[in-house]
Amino acid sequence: MGDQSRPMRAVAASVLLAVENGESLSQCLPPALQSLAPNERPVLQALCYGTCRWFHRLDSELNDRLKKPLKKPDRVIHHLMMVALFQLRFSQQANYAVLNESVEACRALDKPHLTGLVNGVLRSAEREGAPEPTTDASRFSHPVWMVKKLRHNWPDNWQQILEANNAQAPMTLRVNALRFSRDEYLALLNEAGIEATATRFAPYGIQLSHPVQVDQLPWFADGAVSVQDEAAQLCTTLLDLAPGQRILDACAAPGGKTCAILENQLELAEVVAIDESAARLPRVQENLDRLDLRASLLQADAANTEQWWDGQPFDRILLDVPCSASGVIRRHPDIKLLRRETDIVPLAAIQLGLLAAMWSVLKPGGRLLYATCSVFPQENHRIIQRFLKKQADAVLATPDVQWGCDMGAGRQLLPDPVSHDGFFYAVLEKPEL
Ligand SMILES: C[S@@+](CC[C@H](N)C(=O)[O-])C[C@H]1O[C@@H](n2cnc3c(N)ncnc32)[C@H](O)[C@@H]1O
């Protein structure tokens, strides 16, 4: 990647190969975008996201069309054909252009011996049309294990979840309450010709009817609003923030919730924001700077409290643990390719370990909010149940809210095709001594 002379679809094929080899789109797409002219960048982005979203359906079709799989060094051509199939099946692009450009890109990728194959496969795909999906994995375009797991975990909702995962997520904003009321900002958007409505559950949320570039949003650079899903915004409604509290955001990067907390309560004593990723932590500072907010940032493994804790307990802890991200697949369709079934048990062990460690730094009388963007109970209410069994002084609170479903140990939001992401929250309280 990064070769200026490569046609866009050759770049797209290389990005998809990188995703297949374990890189996320957020890692491998930015350098690829930079290698293209500005007018081509949105198209590359749409091709990569769209092909990931429909990967499992298109892959099943392509494998059926190929007599035998391509050899490993030629694997990029498999992805070149995937991009073309995505366009044939899901875009308005003229078929002849898709075919011609794909053959050209095959040459640009130094695989002239495969141009005949690319041409033949795509010609028959065009002529024969899309095959009827024969399995749920290909119908809903998800890995087999995910379909099975969701069906097992959510017997009444699994199809709805899979469909929501393939929908286009809305762009949602959080109004910075220190700058504007939600109604004031809605009026500014209206003046700017940007159609938007107030979110149903998050008090500062605004959902746009159509996504826009952030620099089109009134006063964005000056910290008037942030882009944040409605479900993520709900964290502040559950923390019961008050002046003088010392807050810990234990897994903070890129800082969306850290900033929401600071906007919500101006007179906190301190907000400590930890993240173990040196690469991600600067994103927290960037967000704080844009919003003109302050927090103490620490790069550390939060679970290793000896490494970073000064011995002063926290009144409130937000623990937004690393998870499968199975609730935000519509925003990150590469998760379908990157996540493995075998990831879940180790993730649950990390989540439980972090929860136990954070409990030890919570003040008696304090509150801990456990959060994930997962829809798998193994990472959600089952973690809370396991924790409550071994932590005698932990008390589960049952907040009075209108959203999500009560799982007995926390509340689950499923991804909603027209509004919020999939998310899980549980509130735990430590009694006064
Ligand atoms: C779900 S993301 C947090 C999103 C963030 N709270 C927000 O709203 O913008 C989880 C974060 O946890 C961090 N992380 C993972 N394991 C950690 C650990 N042991 N200690 C601290 N941070 C950790 C990851 O680097 C990642 O940035």
Short mmCIF file of C-alpha atoms and ligand atoms in Angstrom, two decimals:
data_model
loop_
_atom_site.label_atom_id
_atom_site.label_comp_id
_atom_site.label_asym_id
_atom_site.label_seq_id
_atom_site.Cartn_x
_atom_site.Cartn_y
_atom_site.Cartn_z
CA MET A 1 0.00 0.00 0.00
CA GLY A 2 1.01 3.64 -0.23
CA ASP A 3 1.99 3.32 -3.89
CA GLN A 4 0.69 6.48 -5.62
CA SER A 5 0.39 4.74 -8.98
CA ARG A 6 -1.98 1.98 -7.86
CA PRO A 7 -5.60 2.14 -8.95
CA MET A 8 -8.07 2.52 -6.12
CA ARG A 9 -9.51 -0.98 -6.31
CA ALA A 10 -6.00 -2.45 -6.12
CA VAL A 11 -5.50 -0.42 -2.93
CA ALA A 12 -8.88 -1.67 -1.64
CA ALA A 13 -7.83 -5.29 -2.30
CA SER A 14 -4.60 -4.74 -0.34
CA VAL A 15 -6.55 -3.23 2.57
CA LEU A 16 -8.86 -6.26 2.68
CA LEU A 17 -5.88 -8.61 2.58
CA ALA A 18 -4.42 -6.74 5.58
CA VAL A 19 -7.75 -7.13 7.44
CA GLU A 20 -7.77 -10.85 6.63
CA ASN A 21 -4.28 -10.97 8.12
CA GLY A 22 -5.49 -9.43 11.37
CA GLU A 23 -5.21 -5.64 10.98
CA SER A 24 -8.26 -3.53 11.78
CA LEU A 25 -9.63 -1.07 9.23
CA SER A 26 -8.78 1.75 11.61
CA GLN A 27 -5.14 0.60 11.43
CA CYS A 28 -4.71 -0.11 7.73
CA LEU A 29 -7.20 2.26 6.07
CA PRO A 30 -5.71 5.68 7.01
CA PRO A 31 -2.35 5.12 5.23
CA ALA A 32 -4.20 3.67 2.24
CA LEU A 33 -6.44 6.75 2.09
CA GLN A 34 -3.39 8.99 2.16
CA SER A 35 -1.99 7.19 -0.89
CA LEU A 36 -4.96 8.33 -2.99
CA ALA A 37 -6.15 11.66 -4.36
CA PRO A 38 -8.66 13.37 -1.99
CA ASN A 39 -11.61 12.81 -4.35
CA GLU A 40 -10.98 9.03 -4.35
CA ARG A 41 -10.81 8.65 -0.57
CA PRO A 42 -14.55 8.44 0.25
CA VAL A 43 -14.93 5.81 -2.48
CA LEU A 44 -12.08 3.69 -1.08
CA GLN A 45 -13.60 3.94 2.38
CA ALA A 46 -17.03 2.87 1.09
CA LEU A 47 -15.50 -0.06 -0.83
CA CYS A 48 -13.55 -1.35 2.17
CA TYR A 49 -16.40 -0.96 4.67
CA GLY A 50 -18.99 -2.36 2.26
CA THR A 51 -16.87 -5.39 1.30
CA CYS A 52 -16.22 -6.18 4.99
CA ARG A 53 -19.93 -5.76 5.79
CA TRP A 54 -20.94 -8.25 3.07
CA PHE A 55 -17.75 -10.31 3.25
CA HIS A 56 -19.26 -13.61 4.36
CA ARG A 57 -22.00 -13.53 1.75
CA LEU A 58 -19.65 -12.49 -1.08
CA ASP A 59 -16.94 -14.92 0.00
CA SER A 60 -19.36 -17.80 -0.17
CA GLU A 61 -20.36 -16.78 -3.72
CA LEU A 62 -16.77 -16.26 -4.84
CA ASN A 63 -15.57 -19.59 -3.43
CA ASP A 64 -18.38 -21.32 -5.32
CA ARG A 65 -17.33 -19.59 -8.52
CA LEU A 66 -13.64 -20.47 -8.19
CA LYS A 67 -12.72 -24.02 -9.20
CA LYS A 68 -9.93 -23.99 -6.64
CA PRO A 69 -8.76 -21.37 -4.14
CA LEU A 70 -6.00 -19.02 -5.25
CA LYS A 71 -2.49 -19.75 -4.00
CA LYS A 72 -1.37 -17.72 -0.98
CA PRO A 73 0.85 -15.25 -2.91
CA ASP A 74 -2.14 -14.53 -5.18
CA ARG A 75 -4.61 -14.06 -2.35
CA VAL A 76 -4.83 -10.32 -3.00
CA ILE A 77 -6.64 -11.16 -6.25
CA HIS A 78 -9.32 -12.99 -4.24
CA HIS A 79 -9.93 -9.68 -2.46
CA LEU A 80 -9.84 -7.76 -5.73
CA MET A 81 -12.71 -9.96 -6.94
CA MET A 82 -14.51 -9.52 -3.58
CA VAL A 83 -14.44 -5.74 -4.05
CA ALA A 84 -15.79 -6.13 -7.58
CA LEU A 85 -18.53 -8.52 -6.39
CA PHE A 86 -19.47 -6.04 -3.68
CA GLN A 87 -19.96 -3.41 -6.36
CA LEU A 88 -21.87 -5.74 -8.69
CA ARG A 89 -24.24 -6.75 -5.91
CA PHE A 90 -24.55 -3.63 -3.74
CA SER A 91 -23.59 -0.52 -5.73
CA GLN A 92 -24.82 1.57 -8.64
CA GLN A 93 -21.45 1.37 -10.40
CA ALA A 94 -21.77 0.34 -14.07
CA ASN A 95 -20.90 -3.35 -14.45
CA TYR A 96 -18.59 -2.86 -17.45
CA ALA A 97 -16.52 -0.35 -15.47
CA VAL A 98 -16.25 -2.77 -12.53
CA LEU A 99 -15.05 -5.54 -14.86
CA ASN A 100 -12.59 -3.44 -16.88
CA GLU A 101 -11.09 -1.70 -13.88
CA SER A 102 -10.72 -4.98 -11.99
CA VAL A 103 -8.75 -6.52 -14.85
CA GLU A 104 -6.59 -3.40 -14.98
CA ALA A 105 -6.05 -3.52 -11.22
CA CYS A 106 -5.06 -7.18 -11.48
CA ARG A 107 -2.24 -6.09 -13.80
CA ALA A 108 -1.32 -3.21 -11.49
CA LEU A 109 -1.00 -5.74 -8.67
CA ASP A 110 1.60 -7.57 -10.78
CA LYS A 111 -0.60 -10.58 -11.45
CA PRO A 112 -1.00 -10.48 -15.25
CA HIS A 113 -1.38 -14.29 -15.31
CA LEU A 114 -4.69 -13.92 -13.40
CA THR A 115 -6.43 -11.34 -15.59
CA GLY A 116 -8.25 -14.10 -17.50
CA LEU A 117 -9.55 -15.60 -14.27
CA VAL A 118 -10.72 -12.22 -12.93
CA ASN A 119 -12.45 -11.43 -16.19
CA GLY A 120 -14.10 -14.87 -16.43
CA VAL A 121 -15.30 -14.99 -12.81
CA LEU A 122 -16.72 -11.47 -12.88
CA ARG A 123 -18.35 -11.95 -16.27
CA SER A 124 -20.22 -15.03 -15.08
CA ALA A 125 -21.11 -13.27 -11.81
CA GLU A 126 -22.58 -10.42 -13.84
CA ARG A 127 -24.44 -12.74 -16.22
CA GLU A 128 -25.81 -15.14 -13.62
CA GLY A 129 -26.70 -12.60 -10.91
CA ALA A 130 -26.46 -13.14 -7.15
CA PRO A 131 -27.12 -16.68 -5.93
CA GLU A 132 -29.80 -17.21 -3.26
CA PRO A 133 -27.98 -17.51 0.13
CA THR A 134 -28.28 -21.08 1.38
CA THR A 135 -27.10 -20.61 4.99
CA ASP A 136 -27.84 -18.06 7.73
CA ALA A 137 -24.13 -17.15 7.77
CA SER A 138 -24.29 -16.12 4.13
CA ARG A 139 -27.81 -14.63 4.29
CA PHE A 140 -26.87 -12.35 7.19
CA SER A 141 -23.22 -12.14 6.13
CA HIS A 142 -21.66 -13.05 9.49
CA PRO A 143 -19.19 -15.77 10.53
CA VAL A 144 -20.89 -19.07 11.34
CA TRP A 145 -19.82 -18.99 14.99
CA MET A 146 -21.34 -15.53 15.54
CA VAL A 147 -24.67 -16.53 14.03
CA LYS A 148 -24.73 -19.64 16.23
CA LYS A 149 -23.78 -17.74 19.35
CA LEU A 150 -26.32 -14.97 18.80
CA ARG A 151 -29.03 -17.50 18.05
CA HIS A 152 -28.17 -19.34 21.26
CA ASN A 153 -27.93 -16.15 23.39
CA TRP A 154 -30.87 -14.29 21.84
CA PRO A 155 -33.39 -16.88 20.57
CA ASP A 156 -36.04 -14.18 20.02
CA ASN A 157 -33.81 -11.38 18.72
CA TRP A 158 -30.88 -12.96 16.84
CA GLN A 159 -32.16 -12.09 13.35
CA GLN A 160 -32.95 -8.54 14.38
CA ILE A 161 -29.39 -8.19 15.78
CA LEU A 162 -27.81 -9.60 12.62
CA GLU A 163 -29.88 -7.28 10.44
CA ALA A 164 -29.05 -4.25 12.59
CA ASN A 165 -25.34 -5.15 12.28
CA ASN A 166 -25.62 -4.74 8.52
CA ALA A 167 -27.45 -1.41 8.65
CA GLN A 168 -25.75 1.97 8.21
CA ALA A 169 -25.22 3.44 11.69
CA PRO A 170 -26.50 7.00 12.21
CA MET A 171 -24.16 9.84 13.10
CA THR A 172 -24.96 10.94 16.66
CA LEU A 173 -23.62 13.95 18.53
CA ARG A 174 -23.25 14.79 22.21
CA VAL A 175 -23.82 18.47 22.86
CA ASN A 176 -21.26 19.95 25.24
CA ALA A 177 -23.61 21.14 27.99
CA LEU A 178 -20.97 23.67 29.08
CA ARG A 179 -21.43 25.49 25.75
CA PHE A 180 -24.98 24.99 24.50
CA SER A 181 -28.29 23.45 25.49
CA ARG A 182 -29.48 20.70 23.19
CA ASP A 183 -32.26 22.92 21.83
CA GLU A 184 -29.80 25.73 21.10
CA TYR A 185 -27.55 23.38 19.16
CA LEU A 186 -30.50 21.86 17.29
CA ALA A 187 -31.36 25.42 16.21
CA LEU A 188 -27.77 25.98 15.02
CA LEU A 189 -27.91 22.76 12.99
CA ASN A 190 -31.22 23.84 11.51
CA GLU A 191 -29.69 27.19 10.47
CA ALA A 192 -26.79 25.30 8.88
CA GLY A 193 -29.27 23.18 6.91
CA ILE A 194 -28.36 19.97 8.78
CA GLU A 195 -31.44 17.87 9.56
CA ALA A 196 -31.36 16.44 13.08
CA THR A 197 -33.49 15.27 16.00
CA ALA A 198 -33.00 14.87 19.75
CA THR A 199 -32.10 11.34 20.88
CA ARG A 200 -34.70 9.47 22.88
CA PHE A 201 -32.71 8.42 25.93
CA ALA A 202 -29.45 10.39 26.13
CA PRO A 203 -30.18 13.92 27.44
CA TYR A 204 -27.51 15.70 25.35
CA GLY A 205 -27.75 13.51 22.24
CA ILE A 206 -28.63 14.63 18.73
CA GLN A 207 -29.00 12.26 15.82
CA LEU A 208 -28.33 13.55 12.32
CA SER A 209 -30.59 12.40 9.49
CA HIS A 210 -27.52 12.15 7.23
CA PRO A 211 -23.86 12.00 8.24
CA VAL A 212 -21.71 15.08 7.58
CA GLN A 213 -18.00 15.87 7.90
CA VAL A 214 -17.30 17.14 11.42
CA ASP A 215 -15.94 20.42 10.09
CA GLN A 216 -19.43 21.18 8.77
CA LEU A 217 -20.83 21.06 12.32
CA PRO A 218 -21.27 24.54 13.87
CA TRP A 219 -18.49 25.31 16.37
CA PHE A 220 -17.11 21.76 16.28
CA ALA A 221 -13.45 22.81 16.47
CA ASP A 222 -14.37 25.01 19.45
CA GLY A 223 -15.76 22.10 21.40
CA ALA A 224 -19.51 22.60 20.95
CA VAL A 225 -20.19 18.93 20.25
CA SER A 226 -18.56 15.52 20.01
CA VAL A 227 -19.46 12.53 17.88
CA GLN A 228 -20.66 9.77 20.21
CA ASP A 229 -23.31 7.07 19.92
CA GLU A 230 -26.40 7.46 22.09
CA ALA A 231 -25.74 4.23 24.02
CA ALA A 232 -22.22 5.37 24.96
CA GLN A 233 -23.62 8.72 26.12
CA LEU A 234 -25.81 6.99 28.70
CA CYS A 235 -22.79 6.42 30.96
CA THR A 236 -23.16 9.83 32.62
CA THR A 237 -26.81 9.18 33.48
CA LEU A 238 -25.74 6.16 35.55
CA LEU A 239 -22.72 7.55 37.40
CA ASP A 240 -24.62 9.95 39.69
CA LEU A 241 -21.88 12.57 39.43
CA ALA A 242 -21.63 15.30 42.10
CA PRO A 243 -19.21 18.14 43.01
CA GLY A 244 -16.02 17.12 44.81
CA GLN A 245 -15.96 13.52 43.59
CA ARG A 246 -12.74 11.82 42.49
CA ILE A 247 -13.40 9.83 39.33
CA LEU A 248 -11.51 7.03 37.63
CA ASP A 249 -12.04 6.20 33.97
CA ALA A 250 -10.09 2.94 33.91
CA CYS A 251 -10.11 2.17 30.15
CA ALA A 252 -10.38 5.65 28.76
CA ALA A 253 -9.09 5.91 25.19
CA PRO A 254 -10.10 7.59 22.95
CA GLY A 255 -11.78 9.52 25.75
CA GLY A 256 -15.39 9.86 24.60
CA LYS A 257 -16.76 8.98 28.02
CA THR A 258 -14.02 10.83 29.94
CA CYS A 259 -15.12 14.01 28.18
CA ALA A 260 -18.82 13.28 28.68
CA ILE A 261 -18.16 12.95 32.43
CA LEU A 262 -16.25 16.24 32.59
CA GLU A 263 -18.93 18.09 30.63
CA ASN A 264 -21.58 16.67 32.93
CA GLN A 265 -20.13 17.85 36.23
CA LEU A 266 -17.87 20.92 36.28
CA GLU A 267 -16.87 20.70 39.93
CA LEU A 268 -15.35 17.24 40.17
CA ALA A 269 -12.23 17.10 42.36
CA GLU A 270 -10.27 15.09 39.77
CA VAL A 271 -10.74 12.76 36.83
CA VAL A 272 -8.01 10.16 36.35
CA ALA A 273 -8.09 8.59 32.87
CA ILE A 274 -6.05 5.43 32.34
CA ASP A 275 -5.36 3.47 29.21
CA GLU A 276 -2.76 0.81 28.66
CA SER A 277 -2.29 1.73 25.00
CA ALA A 278 0.44 4.31 24.42
CA ALA A 279 -0.87 4.69 20.87
CA ARG A 280 -4.45 5.43 21.93
CA LEU A 281 -3.86 7.62 25.00
CA PRO A 282 -2.94 10.77 22.99
CA ARG A 283 -6.45 10.64 21.47
CA VAL A 284 -7.84 11.31 24.96
CA GLN A 285 -5.67 14.43 25.27
CA GLU A 286 -6.72 15.63 21.80
CA ASN A 287 -10.40 15.32 22.74
CA LEU A 288 -9.83 17.04 26.08
CA ASP A 289 -7.96 19.88 24.35
CA ARG A 290 -10.68 20.47 21.76
CA LEU A 291 -13.32 20.59 24.50
CA ASP A 292 -11.08 22.62 26.85
CA LEU A 293 -11.35 20.04 29.64
CA ARG A 294 -8.75 18.69 32.11
CA ALA A 295 -8.00 15.18 33.34
CA SER A 296 -4.95 13.36 34.71
CA LEU A 297 -3.85 10.87 32.07
CA LEU A 298 -1.92 7.72 32.91
CA GLN A 299 -0.61 5.03 30.65
CA ALA A 300 -0.90 1.84 32.68
CA ASP A 301 -2.50 -1.55 32.96
CA ALA A 302 -5.42 -0.54 35.19
CA ALA A 303 -5.54 -4.05 36.67
CA ASN A 304 -2.02 -3.63 38.01
CA THR A 305 -2.99 -1.09 40.70
CA GLU A 306 0.45 -1.25 42.37
CA GLN A 307 1.88 0.28 39.23
CA TRP A 308 -0.25 3.44 39.24
CA TRP A 309 -2.53 3.89 42.28
CA ASP A 310 -1.64 6.61 44.80
CA GLY A 311 -3.74 5.01 47.56
CA GLN A 312 -6.63 7.52 47.39
CA PRO A 313 -9.86 5.67 46.67
CA PHE A 314 -12.29 6.83 43.97
CA ASP A 315 -15.92 7.91 44.49
CA ARG A 316 -16.90 6.81 41.00
CA ILE A 317 -15.28 4.37 38.60
CA LEU A 318 -16.18 3.89 34.98
CA LEU A 319 -14.91 0.53 33.74
CA ASP A 320 -15.49 0.43 29.98
CA VAL A 321 -13.69 -2.85 29.44
CA PRO A 322 -12.03 -4.18 26.29
CA CYS A 323 -14.58 -6.52 24.69
CA SER A 324 -15.62 -8.31 21.50
CA ALA A 325 -17.28 -5.08 20.25
CA SER A 326 -20.11 -7.29 18.99
CA GLY A 327 -22.58 -4.46 19.67
CA VAL A 328 -20.89 -2.04 17.26
CA ILE A 329 -20.39 -4.26 14.20
CA ARG A 330 -22.39 -1.87 12.02
CA ARG A 331 -19.76 0.81 12.71
CA HIS A 332 -16.82 -1.63 12.52
CA PRO A 333 -17.77 -4.36 10.04
CA ASP A 334 -14.15 -5.63 10.05
CA ILE A 335 -14.99 -7.17 13.46
CA LYS A 336 -16.73 -9.92 11.50
CA LEU A 337 -13.35 -10.90 10.05
CA LEU A 338 -11.13 -10.10 13.01
CA ARG A 339 -12.95 -11.59 15.98
CA ARG A 340 -12.64 -15.32 16.74
CA GLU A 341 -14.94 -17.45 18.86
CA THR A 342 -11.90 -18.34 20.97
CA ASP A 343 -11.41 -14.64 21.88
CA ILE A 344 -14.43 -14.54 24.18
CA VAL A 345 -13.24 -16.69 27.11
CA PRO A 346 -9.88 -14.84 27.43
CA LEU A 347 -11.70 -11.50 27.13
CA ALA A 348 -14.09 -12.52 29.92
CA ALA A 349 -11.09 -13.38 32.13
CA ILE A 350 -9.59 -9.92 31.48
CA GLN A 351 -12.95 -8.26 32.18
CA LEU A 352 -13.41 -10.09 35.48
CA GLY A 353 -9.79 -9.35 36.47
CA LEU A 354 -10.25 -5.63 35.75
CA LEU A 355 -13.50 -5.55 37.70
CA ALA A 356 -11.90 -7.15 40.79
CA ALA A 357 -8.94 -4.75 40.62
CA MET A 358 -11.17 -1.68 40.22
CA TRP A 359 -13.27 -2.79 43.18
CA SER A 360 -10.17 -2.56 45.36
CA VAL A 361 -9.72 1.16 44.56
CA LEU A 362 -13.40 2.11 44.96
CA LYS A 363 -14.30 4.13 48.06
CA PRO A 364 -16.87 2.65 50.51
CA GLY A 365 -20.11 4.41 49.53
CA GLY A 366 -18.81 4.64 45.96
CA ARG A 367 -20.24 3.44 42.67
CA LEU A 368 -18.70 1.48 39.82
CA LEU A 369 -20.20 1.45 36.33
CA TYR A 370 -19.26 -1.60 34.25
CA ALA A 371 -19.75 -1.10 30.50
CA THR A 372 -19.18 -3.01 27.27
CA CYS A 373 -20.16 -2.54 23.63
CA SER A 374 -20.91 -6.26 23.44
CA VAL A 375 -24.14 -8.23 23.05
CA PHE A 376 -22.65 -11.49 24.37
CA PRO A 377 -23.89 -12.32 27.90
CA GLN A 378 -20.49 -13.97 28.64
CA GLU A 379 -18.94 -10.48 28.67
CA ASN A 380 -21.92 -8.79 30.25
CA HIS A 381 -24.39 -9.91 32.90
CA ARG A 382 -22.56 -13.20 33.41
CA ILE A 383 -19.40 -11.28 34.37
CA ILE A 384 -21.47 -9.31 36.88
CA GLN A 385 -23.07 -12.48 38.26
CA ARG A 386 -19.66 -14.15 38.62
CA PHE A 387 -18.29 -11.07 40.36
CA LEU A 388 -21.25 -10.74 42.73
CA LYS A 389 -20.80 -14.38 43.77
CA LYS A 390 -17.25 -13.86 44.97
CA GLN A 391 -17.37 -10.22 46.11
CA ALA A 392 -19.59 -10.26 49.18
CA ASP A 393 -19.65 -6.47 49.66
CA ALA A 394 -20.72 -5.66 46.07
CA VAL A 395 -24.34 -4.57 45.71
CA LEU A 396 -26.10 -4.49 42.38
CA ALA A 397 -28.11 -1.30 41.81
CA THR A 398 -31.12 -1.34 39.51
CA PRO A 399 -31.36 2.08 37.89
CA ASP A 400 -34.81 3.29 36.93
CA VAL A 401 -34.38 3.76 33.17
CA GLN A 402 -36.52 3.40 30.09
CA TRP A 403 -33.97 1.81 27.77
CA GLY A 404 -32.62 -1.67 27.15
CA CYS A 405 -33.68 -4.90 28.82
CA ASP A 406 -33.13 -5.95 32.40
CA MET A 407 -30.78 -8.96 32.43
CA GLY A 408 -31.09 -9.49 36.18
CA ALA A 409 -27.52 -8.21 36.62
CA GLY A 410 -27.31 -5.14 34.38
CA ARG A 411 -29.11 -3.76 31.35
CA GLN A 412 -28.56 -4.72 27.75
CA LEU A 413 -29.17 -2.47 24.74
CA LEU A 414 -29.34 -4.35 21.45
CA PRO A 415 -28.21 -2.49 18.32
CA ASP A 416 -31.14 -0.55 16.96
CA PRO A 417 -31.22 -0.12 13.18
CA VAL A 418 -32.47 3.47 13.52
CA SER A 419 -30.72 4.68 16.66
CA HIS A 420 -28.23 3.43 19.29
CA ASP A 421 -25.51 0.77 19.24
CA GLY A 422 -25.52 -2.47 21.22
CA PHE A 423 -24.25 -1.80 24.74
CA PHE A 424 -24.30 -3.19 28.27
CA TYR A 425 -24.23 -1.38 31.61
CA ALA A 426 -24.23 -2.60 35.20
CA VAL A 427 -24.07 -0.37 38.28
CA LEU A 428 -22.36 -1.77 41.39
CA GLU A 429 -22.27 -0.05 44.76
CA LYS A 430 -19.89 -0.52 47.67
CA PRO A 431 -21.66 -0.02 51.03
CA GLU A 432 -20.34 2.56 53.52
CA LEU A 433 -18.05 1.01 56.16
C1 LIG B 1 -13.88 0.06 24.90
S1 LIG B 1 -12.39 0.91 24.76
C2 LIG B 1 -12.68 2.33 25.75
C3 LIG B 1 -13.49 3.41 25.07
C4 LIG B 1 -13.53 4.69 25.89
N1 LIG B 1 -14.02 4.44 27.23
C5 LIG B 1 -14.38 5.76 25.24
O1 LIG B 1 -15.57 5.87 25.57
O2 LIG B 1 -13.87 6.52 24.40
C6 LIG B 1 -11.35 -0.03 25.81
C7 LIG B 1 -9.99 0.59 26.07
O3 LIG B 1 -9.39 -0.18 27.11
C8 LIG B 1 -8.00 -0.15 26.93
N2 LIG B 1 -7.47 -1.24 27.77
C9 LIG B 1 -7.50 -2.56 27.53
N3 LIG B 1 -6.98 -3.25 28.57
C10 LIG B 1 -6.63 -2.33 29.51
C11 LIG B 1 -6.03 -2.39 30.78
N4 LIG B 1 -5.70 -3.56 31.33
N5 LIG B 1 -5.81 -1.24 31.45
C12 LIG B 1 -6.13 -0.04 30.89
N6 LIG B 1 -6.68 0.07 29.68
C13 LIG B 1 -6.94 -1.04 28.99
C14 LIG B 1 -7.82 -0.29 25.43
O4 LIG B 1 -6.57 0.21 25.03
C15 LIG B 1 -9.00 0.54 24.92
O5 LIG B 1 -8.57 1.85 24.64
#
